[in-house]
């Protein structure tokens, strides 16, 4: 048996229709052989040319590249739908670029006209590419393998030998063998054609369809998404309504009716830290214990929320983002009446949870003259104080080992009656007056839990009652996220199939020679050159050789050249058998 692995021979001067048919339709990839200029005259010609260009792989790649470039300004420039305050700050610091950025819609990139145009064109391009490929692939599935080329020895992988089996027996054995190897077979005349590897083209189609599914999912997620943040004190609750959120951002097609009705209460919050070693103070575990209810009158359920382990309720995911401390402060007026008592969340500004904030008493206070005033206190809180004379007011450890609260006092107007929004963690002192100490300086004092400070002139008392914990949660709703995940998995599977599965064809021809001995030829052709095709053909030819073994050596003919040629084939066969 003689087996060869060679590069395809040069094409003959006269093309052979059977050779062309043998390699036809090994792929559903579109052939971009159309004219470079519009076809025909008028609107139809231009429309046909534009459609061919739009649905070409080259334009699809260009659109995908433009989509990637278009997302860059959306990452570098603040977006209105994400954080309007950051957009306002950016405009103040980049006044020169504001007119250009507004004209280019750079503050709303993902809903801009130009980004939407690229997105839609890419969507149409993929559909226009997939539809004809799908019909072509369906035609290949329902079709039969093409007949054997006239010259099998021109194909990249080729094997031949002589056998005493009749051509019909050889072809029957070949069809049975190839069918057992999951080849699609078709007998015709003196040959058997077989084809395998259709999943490669199916993988290509699945990959492109998955891209469309992902585009649809991402578009739906951006249009209908919602995300809000909420700070919840221990023992307090949250209801999923717009008025309950501290901040909220949403897609352009979002409606408040899309918010699922649920509520939860923060029962307890635990945090552990590394106490010794070079990683002292490093967080080890955060866990929020909540009680939640689905619907307006749902039964309560207990749950635990950890970092990267959200609680999912009816399509919404509740993530644990951060935590901190909220000193409990009470204020008593000059008449001895408690007019304020609440836990005031402090905003951490370092890893050891040194925190700052503001205590605002807008109602209920009258000074010793009976005049209505508002009180305000700048606050600094540290969970672990280093001690008097041991550095600044900074925490040494994030746990509550030595909590200290520092307050500085003001009176007057907080400015909350103007209707303008204020930062709850900052005190606007523009309309406030300082309480003065004995030296005429701003009155301030450090307090331990349970301690009080008397305001100058008998204007009241402020008491540090204790410390509560708070946690911040992000409630996100991302429609079609499951669809996007399915599309991504399908795209990976389709890409793997298109890369690792080889589309190939095998032909077996058996004809009776002039001496009455059957000559068997086997050849293979793949979509691309691969070492696996000759290996597979070698295995197939060896299996068929066992069913149709080589014929004994023929008597040497008178022609010496012919004798030498025949003996060389038999010697090669005997060498393989040895």
Coordinates of C-alpha atoms in Angstrom, one line a residue:
X1 CA 0.0 0.0 0.0
X2 CA 1.4 3.4 -0.9
X3 CA 0.3 6.5 1.1
X4 CA 1.4 10.0 0.3
X5 CA 1.0 13.4 2.1
X6 CA 1.8 16.2 -0.2
X7 CA 0.9 19.7 -1.1
X8 CA -1.8 20.2 -3.7
X9 CA -0.5 19.8 -7.2
X10 CA -0.5 22.8 -9.5
X11 CA -3.8 23.3 -11.3
X12 CA -3.9 21.8 -14.8
X13 CA -4.1 24.1 -17.8
X14 CA -7.7 23.0 -18.3
X15 CA -9.9 23.1 -15.1
X16 CA -11.6 19.9 -14.2
X17 CA -15.2 20.3 -13.1
X18 CA -15.0 17.3 -10.8
X19 CA -11.9 18.8 -9.1
X20 CA -13.7 22.1 -8.5
X21 CA -16.8 20.3 -7.1
X22 CA -14.7 18.3 -4.7
X23 CA -13.6 21.3 -2.8
X24 CA -16.8 23.3 -3.1
X25 CA -18.9 24.3 -0.1
X26 CA -16.5 23.2 2.5
X27 CA -17.4 26.5 4.3
X28 CA -20.3 28.8 4.6
X29 CA -18.1 31.8 4.7
X30 CA -19.4 34.5 2.3
X31 CA -17.2 34.9 -0.9
X32 CA -16.4 38.6 -1.2
X33 CA -15.9 38.5 -4.9
X34 CA -18.4 41.2 -5.8
X35 CA -17.5 44.3 -7.8
X36 CA -15.8 47.2 -6.0
X37 CA -18.2 49.7 -7.5
X38 CA -22.0 49.8 -7.4
X39 CA -23.8 47.3 -9.6
X40 CA -26.3 48.6 -12.1
X41 CA -27.6 52.1 -12.4
X42 CA -29.8 54.1 -10.0
X43 CA -31.1 53.5 -6.5
X44 CA -31.3 49.7 -6.8
X45 CA -27.7 49.4 -7.8
X46 CA -26.5 51.7 -5.0
X47 CA -28.7 49.8 -2.5
X48 CA -27.3 46.5 -3.6
X49 CA -23.7 47.7 -3.4
X50 CA -24.3 49.2 0.1
X51 CA -25.9 46.0 1.3
X52 CA -22.9 43.9 0.1
X53 CA -20.5 46.2 1.8
X54 CA -22.5 46.3 5.1
X55 CA -22.8 42.5 5.3
X56 CA -19.1 41.8 4.5
X57 CA -16.9 40.5 7.2
X58 CA -14.5 43.4 6.7
X59 CA -17.2 46.0 7.5
X60 CA -18.4 44.0 10.5
X61 CA -14.9 44.0 12.0
X62 CA -14.6 47.7 11.3
X63 CA -17.9 48.4 13.1
X64 CA -16.8 46.2 16.0
X65 CA -13.6 48.2 16.2
X66 CA -15.5 51.5 16.1
X67 CA -17.8 50.2 18.9
X68 CA -14.8 49.6 21.0
X69 CA -13.4 53.0 20.3
X70 CA -16.8 54.6 21.0
X71 CA -16.9 53.1 24.5
X72 CA -13.6 54.8 25.5
X73 CA -15.0 58.3 26.1
X74 CA -17.8 56.6 28.1
X75 CA -15.2 55.3 30.4
X76 CA -13.0 58.4 30.7
X77 CA -15.7 61.1 30.9
X78 CA -18.4 61.0 33.6
X79 CA -21.9 60.0 32.3
X80 CA -25.0 61.9 33.3
X81 CA -27.1 58.7 33.9
X82 CA -24.3 57.3 36.2
X83 CA -23.3 60.3 38.3
X84 CA -24.7 63.8 37.5
X85 CA -22.6 65.4 40.2
X86 CA -19.4 64.1 38.7
X87 CA -20.5 65.5 35.3
X88 CA -21.0 68.9 36.9
X89 CA -17.5 68.8 38.5
X90 CA -16.0 67.7 35.2
X91 CA -17.6 70.7 33.5
X92 CA -16.2 73.1 36.0
X93 CA -12.6 71.8 35.7
X94 CA -12.8 71.4 31.9
X95 CA -14.7 74.4 30.8
X96 CA -12.9 74.7 27.4
X97 CA -14.0 71.2 26.3
X98 CA -17.6 71.5 27.5
X99 CA -19.1 72.8 24.3
X100 CA -17.4 70.2 22.1
X101 CA -18.3 67.4 24.6
X102 CA -21.9 68.4 24.6
X103 CA -22.1 68.6 20.8
X104 CA -20.6 65.1 20.6
X105 CA -22.9 63.8 23.3
X106 CA -19.9 62.6 25.3
X107 CA -21.8 62.9 28.6
X108 CA -24.4 60.4 27.3
X109 CA -22.2 58.2 25.1
X110 CA -24.2 55.0 25.3
X111 CA -27.5 56.7 24.3
X112 CA -25.9 59.1 21.8
X113 CA -27.0 59.1 18.1
X114 CA -23.6 58.1 16.8
X115 CA -23.1 55.2 19.3
X116 CA -26.6 53.9 18.6
X117 CA -25.9 54.1 14.8
X118 CA -22.7 52.0 15.1
X119 CA -24.6 49.5 17.4
X120 CA -27.5 49.2 15.0
X121 CA -25.3 48.9 11.9
X122 CA -23.3 46.1 13.5
X123 CA -26.5 44.4 14.5
X124 CA -27.8 44.6 10.9
X125 CA -24.4 43.5 9.5
X126 CA -24.3 40.4 11.6
X127 CA -27.9 39.4 10.6
X128 CA -27.2 40.1 7.0
X129 CA -24.1 37.8 7.2
X130 CA -25.8 35.0 9.2
X131 CA -29.0 34.6 7.2
X132 CA -27.4 33.5 3.9
X133 CA -24.8 31.4 5.7
X134 CA -27.6 29.6 7.5
X135 CA -29.5 28.8 4.4
X136 CA -26.3 27.6 2.7
X137 CA -25.5 25.4 5.7
X138 CA -29.0 23.9 5.7
X139 CA -28.5 23.2 2.0
X140 CA -25.2 21.4 2.8
X141 CA -26.9 19.3 5.6
X142 CA -29.6 18.2 3.2
X143 CA -27.2 17.7 0.3
X144 CA -24.9 14.8 -0.5
X145 CA -21.1 14.6 -0.7
X146 CA -19.8 15.5 -4.2
X147 CA -18.4 12.7 -6.4
X148 CA -14.8 11.8 -6.6
X149 CA -12.5 13.9 -8.7
X150 CA -11.0 12.4 -11.8
X151 CA -7.4 12.6 -10.4
X152 CA -7.4 11.6 -6.7
X153 CA -3.6 11.6 -6.7
X154 CA -3.7 15.4 -6.9
X155 CA -5.3 15.8 -3.5
X156 CA -3.2 16.6 -0.4
X157 CA -3.6 13.1 1.2
X158 CA -3.6 10.0 -1.1
X159 CA -3.2 6.2 -0.8
X160 CA -3.4 3.4 -3.3
X161 CA -2.9 -0.4 -3.5
X162 CA -4.0 -3.4 -5.4
X163 CA -6.3 -6.2 -4.2
X164 CA -7.9 -9.3 -5.3
X165 CA -11.3 -8.2 -3.9
X166 CA -13.8 -7.1 -6.5
X167 CA -14.5 -3.4 -6.9
X168 CA -18.1 -3.9 -5.5
X169 CA -16.7 -5.7 -2.4
X170 CA -14.1 -2.9 -1.9
X171 CA -16.7 -0.1 -2.2
X172 CA -19.2 -1.9 0.1
X173 CA -16.4 -2.3 2.7
X174 CA -15.4 1.3 2.3
X175 CA -19.0 2.6 2.8
X176 CA -19.5 0.4 5.8
X177 CA -16.1 1.5 7.3
X178 CA -16.7 5.2 6.7
X179 CA -20.3 5.1 7.9
X180 CA -19.0 3.5 11.1
X181 CA -16.7 6.4 11.6
X182 CA -19.7 8.8 11.4
X183 CA -19.0 10.0 7.9
X184 CA -21.9 10.8 5.6
X185 CA -21.4 8.5 2.6
X186 CA -22.7 8.5 -0.9
X187 CA -22.0 5.7 -3.4
X188 CA -21.7 6.6 -7.1
X189 CA -20.3 4.5 -10.0
X190 CA -16.9 3.2 -9.1
X191 CA -16.4 5.4 -6.0
X192 CA -17.7 6.2 -2.6
X193 CA -17.7 9.8 -1.3
X194 CA -17.8 10.6 2.4
X195 CA -17.9 13.9 4.4
X196 CA -17.5 14.8 8.0
X197 CA -17.0 17.8 10.3
X198 CA -20.3 19.7 9.8
X199 CA -20.1 20.9 13.4
X200 CA -17.3 23.2 12.3
X201 CA -19.7 25.3 10.3
X202 CA -22.4 24.9 12.9
X203 CA -19.9 26.4 15.4
X204 CA -19.3 29.3 13.1
X205 CA -23.1 30.0 12.9
X206 CA -23.6 29.6 16.6
X207 CA -20.7 32.0 17.3
X208 CA -22.3 34.7 15.1
X209 CA -25.8 34.1 16.4
X210 CA -24.4 34.3 20.0
X211 CA -22.9 37.7 19.2
X212 CA -26.3 38.9 18.2
X213 CA -27.9 37.5 21.4
X214 CA -25.2 39.3 23.4
X215 CA -25.8 42.6 21.6
X216 CA -29.5 42.3 22.3
X217 CA -28.9 41.4 25.9
X218 CA -26.5 44.2 26.5
X219 CA -28.9 46.7 24.8
X220 CA -31.8 45.5 27.0
X221 CA -29.6 45.6 30.1
X222 CA -28.6 49.2 29.4
X223 CA -32.1 50.4 28.5
X224 CA -34.0 48.8 31.4
X225 CA -31.4 48.6 34.1
X226 CA -31.6 50.2 37.5
X227 CA -29.1 50.5 40.4
X228 CA -29.4 52.3 43.7
X229 CA -27.4 52.6 46.9
X230 CA -28.7 52.7 50.4
X231 CA -27.1 53.2 53.8
X232 CA -28.9 51.2 56.5
X233 CA -28.3 51.4 60.2
X234 CA -28.4 48.4 62.4
X235 CA -32.0 47.8 63.4
X236 CA -33.4 49.9 60.6
X237 CA -35.0 48.8 57.3
X238 CA -35.3 49.5 53.6
X239 CA -38.2 49.3 51.2
X240 CA -37.6 49.0 47.4
X241 CA -39.1 52.3 46.4
X242 CA -37.5 55.3 44.7
X243 CA -37.9 57.6 47.8
X244 CA -35.9 55.1 49.9
X245 CA -32.7 55.3 47.9
X246 CA -29.7 57.6 48.7
X247 CA -28.7 57.6 45.1
X248 CA -30.3 56.0 42.0
X249 CA -29.4 55.6 38.4
X250 CA -31.4 53.9 35.6
X251 CA -31.7 53.2 31.9
X252 CA -33.6 55.3 29.5
X253 CA -36.6 52.9 29.3
X254 CA -36.8 52.2 33.0
X255 CA -40.0 52.8 34.8
X256 CA -40.6 53.0 38.6
X257 CA -43.2 50.2 38.1
X258 CA -40.3 47.9 37.3
X259 CA -39.1 47.9 40.9
X260 CA -40.0 44.6 42.6
X261 CA -41.8 45.1 45.9
X262 CA -39.6 43.8 48.8
X263 CA -38.1 45.1 52.0
X264 CA -35.4 44.1 54.4
X265 CA -34.1 45.0 57.9
X266 CA -30.4 45.0 58.9
X267 CA -30.4 42.9 62.1
X268 CA -26.7 42.7 62.7
X269 CA -23.4 43.3 61.1
X270 CA -20.1 41.5 61.8
X271 CA -16.6 42.4 60.8
X272 CA -13.3 40.7 61.7
X273 CA -9.8 42.0 61.2
X274 CA -6.2 40.8 61.4
X275 CA -5.0 41.8 64.8
X276 CA -1.2 41.1 64.5
X277 CA 1.5 40.9 62.0
X278 CA 2.3 42.9 58.9
X279 CA -1.3 42.8 57.8
X280 CA -2.7 44.2 61.0
X281 CA -6.0 45.8 60.4
X282 CA -6.7 44.0 57.2
X283 CA -10.3 43.0 56.8
X284 CA -11.0 39.3 56.9
X285 CA -14.7 38.9 56.9
X286 CA -17.8 41.1 56.5
X287 CA -21.3 39.8 56.9
X288 CA -24.7 41.4 57.2
X289 CA -27.6 39.5 58.8
X290 CA -30.9 40.7 57.4
X291 CA -34.6 39.8 57.5
X292 CA -36.3 40.3 54.2
X293 CA -39.9 40.0 52.9
X294 CA -41.0 39.6 49.3
X295 CA -44.1 41.5 48.2
X296 CA -46.2 43.9 50.3
X297 CA -47.2 41.2 52.8
X298 CA -44.6 38.5 52.3
X299 CA -43.5 36.2 55.1
X300 CA -40.1 37.2 56.7
X301 CA -37.0 35.2 55.9
X302 CA -33.5 35.3 57.4
X303 CA -30.5 35.7 55.1
X304 CA -26.8 36.6 55.2
X305 CA -25.2 39.0 52.7
X306 CA -21.4 38.9 52.2
X307 CA -19.0 40.6 49.8
X308 CA -19.5 39.0 46.4
X309 CA -22.3 36.9 47.8
X310 CA -25.5 39.0 47.1
X311 CA -29.0 38.3 48.1
X312 CA -31.3 37.8 45.1
X313 CA -34.9 38.7 45.5
X314 CA -37.3 38.5 42.5
X315 CA -34.7 39.5 39.9
X316 CA -32.9 42.1 42.0
X317 CA -29.5 41.5 43.6
X318 CA -28.6 43.1 46.9
X319 CA -24.8 43.6 47.3
X320 CA -22.9 44.5 50.4
X321 CA -20.6 47.4 49.6
X322 CA -19.2 48.9 52.7
X323 CA -19.7 49.6 56.4
X324 CA -18.9 52.1 59.1
X325 CA -19.9 53.5 62.5
X326 CA -22.7 55.8 63.6
X327 CA -22.2 57.5 67.0
X328 CA -25.5 57.8 68.9
X329 CA -25.8 61.5 70.0
X330 CA -28.4 63.2 72.1
X331 CA -28.9 67.0 72.5
X332 CA -30.7 68.6 75.5
X333 CA -31.8 72.2 75.3
X334 CA -31.3 74.8 78.1
X335 CA -34.6 73.8 79.7
X336 CA -33.5 70.2 80.1
X337 CA -35.6 68.8 77.3
X338 CA -34.1 66.1 75.0
X339 CA -34.8 67.5 71.5
X340 CA -32.6 65.2 69.5
X341 CA -31.3 61.6 69.8
X342 CA -30.2 59.6 66.8
X343 CA -27.4 57.5 65.4
X344 CA -25.4 59.7 63.0
X345 CA -23.5 57.8 60.2
X346 CA -19.9 58.8 59.8
X347 CA -18.0 58.6 56.5
X348 CA -14.7 56.6 56.7
X349 CA -11.7 58.2 55.0
X350 CA -8.9 55.7 55.8
X351 CA -8.4 51.9 56.2
X352 CA -8.7 52.1 59.9
X353 CA -12.2 53.7 59.6
X354 CA -11.2 57.1 60.9
X355 CA -14.5 58.9 60.0
X356 CA -15.9 62.4 59.6
X357 CA -19.4 63.7 59.5
X358 CA -21.9 66.3 60.7
X359 CA -24.6 66.4 63.4
X360 CA -27.5 68.6 62.4
X361 CA -30.3 69.6 64.7
X362 CA -32.8 71.4 62.5
X363 CA -35.9 71.5 64.8
X364 CA -36.9 71.8 68.4
X365 CA -34.1 73.9 69.8
X366 CA -34.5 77.2 71.7
X367 CA -31.7 79.0 73.3
X368 CA -31.8 80.3 76.8
X369 CA -33.5 83.5 75.6
X370 CA -36.3 81.4 74.0
X371 CA -35.3 82.1 70.4
X372 CA -35.5 79.4 67.8
X373 CA -32.1 78.3 66.4
X374 CA -30.6 75.4 64.7
X375 CA -27.5 73.5 65.9
X376 CA -24.7 72.0 64.0
X377 CA -21.6 70.0 65.0
X378 CA -18.6 69.0 62.9
X379 CA -17.7 65.5 64.0
X380 CA -14.7 63.3 63.9
X381 CA -14.9 59.7 65.1
X382 CA -12.2 57.1 65.6
X383 CA -13.0 53.5 66.6
X384 CA -9.5 53.0 68.2
X385 CA -7.9 56.2 69.6
X386 CA -4.2 56.2 70.3
X387 CA -4.6 58.2 73.5
X388 CA -4.0 61.7 74.7
X389 CA -0.7 63.1 73.4
X390 CA -0.1 60.2 71.1
X391 CA -0.6 61.7 67.7
X392 CA -3.5 63.2 65.8
X393 CA -7.2 62.2 65.9
X394 CA -6.7 59.1 63.7
X395 CA -7.8 55.5 64.3
X396 CA -5.1 52.9 65.0
X397 CA -7.4 49.9 64.3
X398 CA -10.8 49.5 62.5
X399 CA -12.5 47.7 65.4
X400 CA -14.2 49.4 68.4
X401 CA -11.3 49.1 70.9
X402 CA -11.1 52.7 72.1
X403 CA -13.9 54.8 70.5
X404 CA -13.6 58.6 70.7
X405 CA -15.8 61.3 69.3
X406 CA -14.6 64.9 68.7
X407 CA -17.2 67.6 68.2
X408 CA -17.0 71.3 67.4
X409 CA -20.3 73.3 68.0
X410 CA -22.2 75.9 65.9
X411 CA -25.6 77.7 66.2
X412 CA -27.7 79.7 63.8
X413 CA -29.1 78.5 60.5
X414 CA -28.2 75.3 58.8
X415 CA -29.5 76.4 55.4
X416 CA -31.8 73.4 55.1
X417 CA -34.9 75.6 54.7
X418 CA -33.7 76.9 51.4
X419 CA -34.8 73.7 49.6
X420 CA -31.4 73.2 48.1
X421 CA -29.8 69.7 48.6
X422 CA -27.0 69.4 51.1
X423 CA -24.3 66.8 51.8
X424 CA -25.4 65.0 54.9
X425 CA -21.7 64.4 55.8
X426 CA -20.7 68.1 55.6
X427 CA -21.8 71.1 57.7
X428 CA -22.5 74.4 55.8
X429 CA -21.2 77.0 58.3
X430 CA -21.9 80.1 56.1
X431 CA -25.0 81.0 58.2
X432 CA -23.8 79.5 61.4
X433 CA -22.0 81.1 64.4
X434 CA -19.4 79.4 66.5
X435 CA -19.9 78.6 70.1
X436 CA -16.8 80.1 71.9
X437 CA -14.8 78.6 74.7
X438 CA -13.3 80.6 77.6
X439 CA -10.4 81.7 75.3
X440 CA -12.7 83.0 72.6
X441 CA -11.9 80.0 70.3
X442 CA -14.2 77.5 68.6
X443 CA -15.7 75.3 71.3
X444 CA -14.8 71.7 70.8
X445 CA -14.3 68.6 72.9
X446 CA -13.4 64.9 72.7
X447 CA -15.9 62.5 74.2
X448 CA -15.9 58.9 75.3
X449 CA -19.1 56.8 75.2
X450 CA -21.3 58.0 78.0
X451 CA -19.6 61.4 78.4
X452 CA -21.3 64.8 77.8
X453 CA -20.2 68.3 77.0
X454 CA -21.9 71.4 78.2
X455 CA -22.4 74.1 75.6
X456 CA -21.0 77.5 76.6
X457 CA -23.4 79.9 78.4
X458 CA -25.7 77.1 79.5
X459 CA -27.0 76.7 76.0
X460 CA -27.6 73.0 76.4
X461 CA -25.9 69.6 76.6
X462 CA -24.6 67.1 74.0
X463 CA -24.1 63.5 75.1
X464 CA -22.2 60.7 73.3
X465 CA -24.6 57.8 74.1
X466 CA -22.9 54.9 72.2
X467 CA -22.0 53.5 68.8
X468 CA -24.1 51.8 66.2
X469 CA -23.0 50.1 62.9
X470 CA -24.2 50.8 59.4
X471 CA -23.8 49.0 56.1
X472 CA -24.2 50.2 52.6
X473 CA -26.1 48.1 50.1
X474 CA -26.4 48.3 46.3
X475 CA -29.7 47.1 44.8
X476 CA -29.2 46.3 41.1
X477 CA -31.6 45.0 38.5
X478 CA -29.9 44.0 35.2
X479 CA -32.5 42.5 32.8
X480 CA -31.3 39.9 30.3
X481 CA -28.1 39.2 32.2
X482 CA -28.9 35.5 32.0
X483 CA -29.4 35.9 28.3
X484 CA -26.0 37.6 28.0
X485 CA -24.3 34.8 29.9
X486 CA -26.0 32.2 27.7
X487 CA -24.8 34.1 24.6
X488 CA -21.3 34.3 25.9
X489 CA -21.2 30.6 26.7
X490 CA -22.6 29.7 23.3
X491 CA -20.1 32.0 21.6
X492 CA -17.2 30.3 23.4
X493 CA -18.6 26.9 22.4
X494 CA -19.1 27.9 18.8
X495 CA -15.7 29.4 18.5
X496 CA -14.1 26.2 20.0
X497 CA -16.0 24.1 17.5
X498 CA -14.9 26.2 14.6
X499 CA -11.3 26.1 15.7
X500 CA -10.9 22.5 16.6
X501 CA -13.3 20.6 14.3
X502 CA -12.0 20.1 10.7
X503 CA -14.3 19.9 7.8
X504 CA -13.0 17.1 5.5
X505 CA -14.0 14.8 2.6
X506 CA -12.7 11.3 1.7
X507 CA -13.1 9.4 -1.5
X508 CA -12.5 5.8 -2.2
X509 CA -12.3 4.5 -5.8
X510 CA -12.0 0.9 -6.9
X511 CA -11.6 -0.1 -10.5
X512 CA -10.4 -3.4 -12.1
X513 CA -7.1 -3.0 -13.9
X514 CA -6.0 -4.5 -17.2
X515 CA -4.6 -7.5 -15.4
X516 CA -7.9 -8.2 -13.6
X517 CA -6.6 -7.0 -10.2
X518 CA -8.6 -4.3 -8.5
X519 CA -6.8 -0.9 -8.0
X520 CA -7.9 0.9 -4.8
X521 CA -7.4 4.7 -4.4
X522 CA -8.2 6.7 -1.3
X523 CA -7.8 10.5 -1.0
X524 CA -8.8 13.2 1.5
X525 CA -9.4 17.0 1.2
X526 CA -9.9 19.4 4.1
X527 CA -10.9 23.0 4.3
X528 CA -7.3 23.9 5.3
X529 CA -4.0 22.1 5.5
X530 CA -3.8 20.1 8.6
X531 CA -1.6 17.2 9.8
X532 CA -4.7 15.4 11.1
X533 CA -6.1 14.8 7.6
X534 CA -3.2 12.6 6.4
X535 CA -3.2 10.8 9.8
X536 CA -6.9 10.1 9.5
X537 CA -6.6 9.0 5.9
X538 CA -3.7 6.7 6.9
X539 CA -5.9 5.1 9.7
X540 CA -8.8 4.7 7.3
X541 CA -6.7 3.2 4.6
X542 CA -5.1 0.8 7.0
X543 CA -8.6 -0.3 8.2
X544 CA -9.8 -0.8 4.6
X545 CA -6.6 -2.6 3.8
X546 CA -7.4 -5.2 6.4
X547 CA -10.7 -5.9 4.6
X548 CA -9.2 -5.7 1.1
X549 CA -5.6 -6.9 1.5
X550 CA -3.0 -6.5 -1.1
X551 CA -2.9 -8.8 -4.1
X552 CA 0.1 -11.1 -4.5
X553 CA 2.9 -9.9 -6.7
X554 CA 2.2 -10.3 -10.4
X555 CA 4.6 -12.1 -12.8
X556 CA 7.2 -9.7 -14.2
X557 CA 6.1 -8.4 -17.7
X558 CA 8.4 -8.3 -20.6
X559 CA 8.9 -4.6 -20.4
X560 CA 11.7 -4.0 -17.9
X561 CA 10.5 -0.6 -17.1
X562 CA 7.0 -1.8 -16.3
X563 CA 8.4 -4.7 -14.3
X564 CA 10.5 -2.3 -12.2
X565 CA 7.5 -0.1 -11.6
X566 CA 5.2 -3.0 -10.6
X567 CA 7.8 -4.6 -8.4
X568 CA 8.4 -1.3 -6.6
X569 CA 4.8 -1.1 -5.6
X570 CA 4.7 -4.7 -4.3
X571 CA 8.0 -4.3 -2.5
X572 CA 6.6 -1.2 -0.9
X573 CA 3.6 -3.2 0.2
X574 CA 5.7 -6.1 1.5
X575 CA 7.8 -3.6 3.4
X576 CA 4.7 -2.1 5.1
X577 CA 3.5 -5.6 6.0
X578 CA 6.9 -6.5 7.4

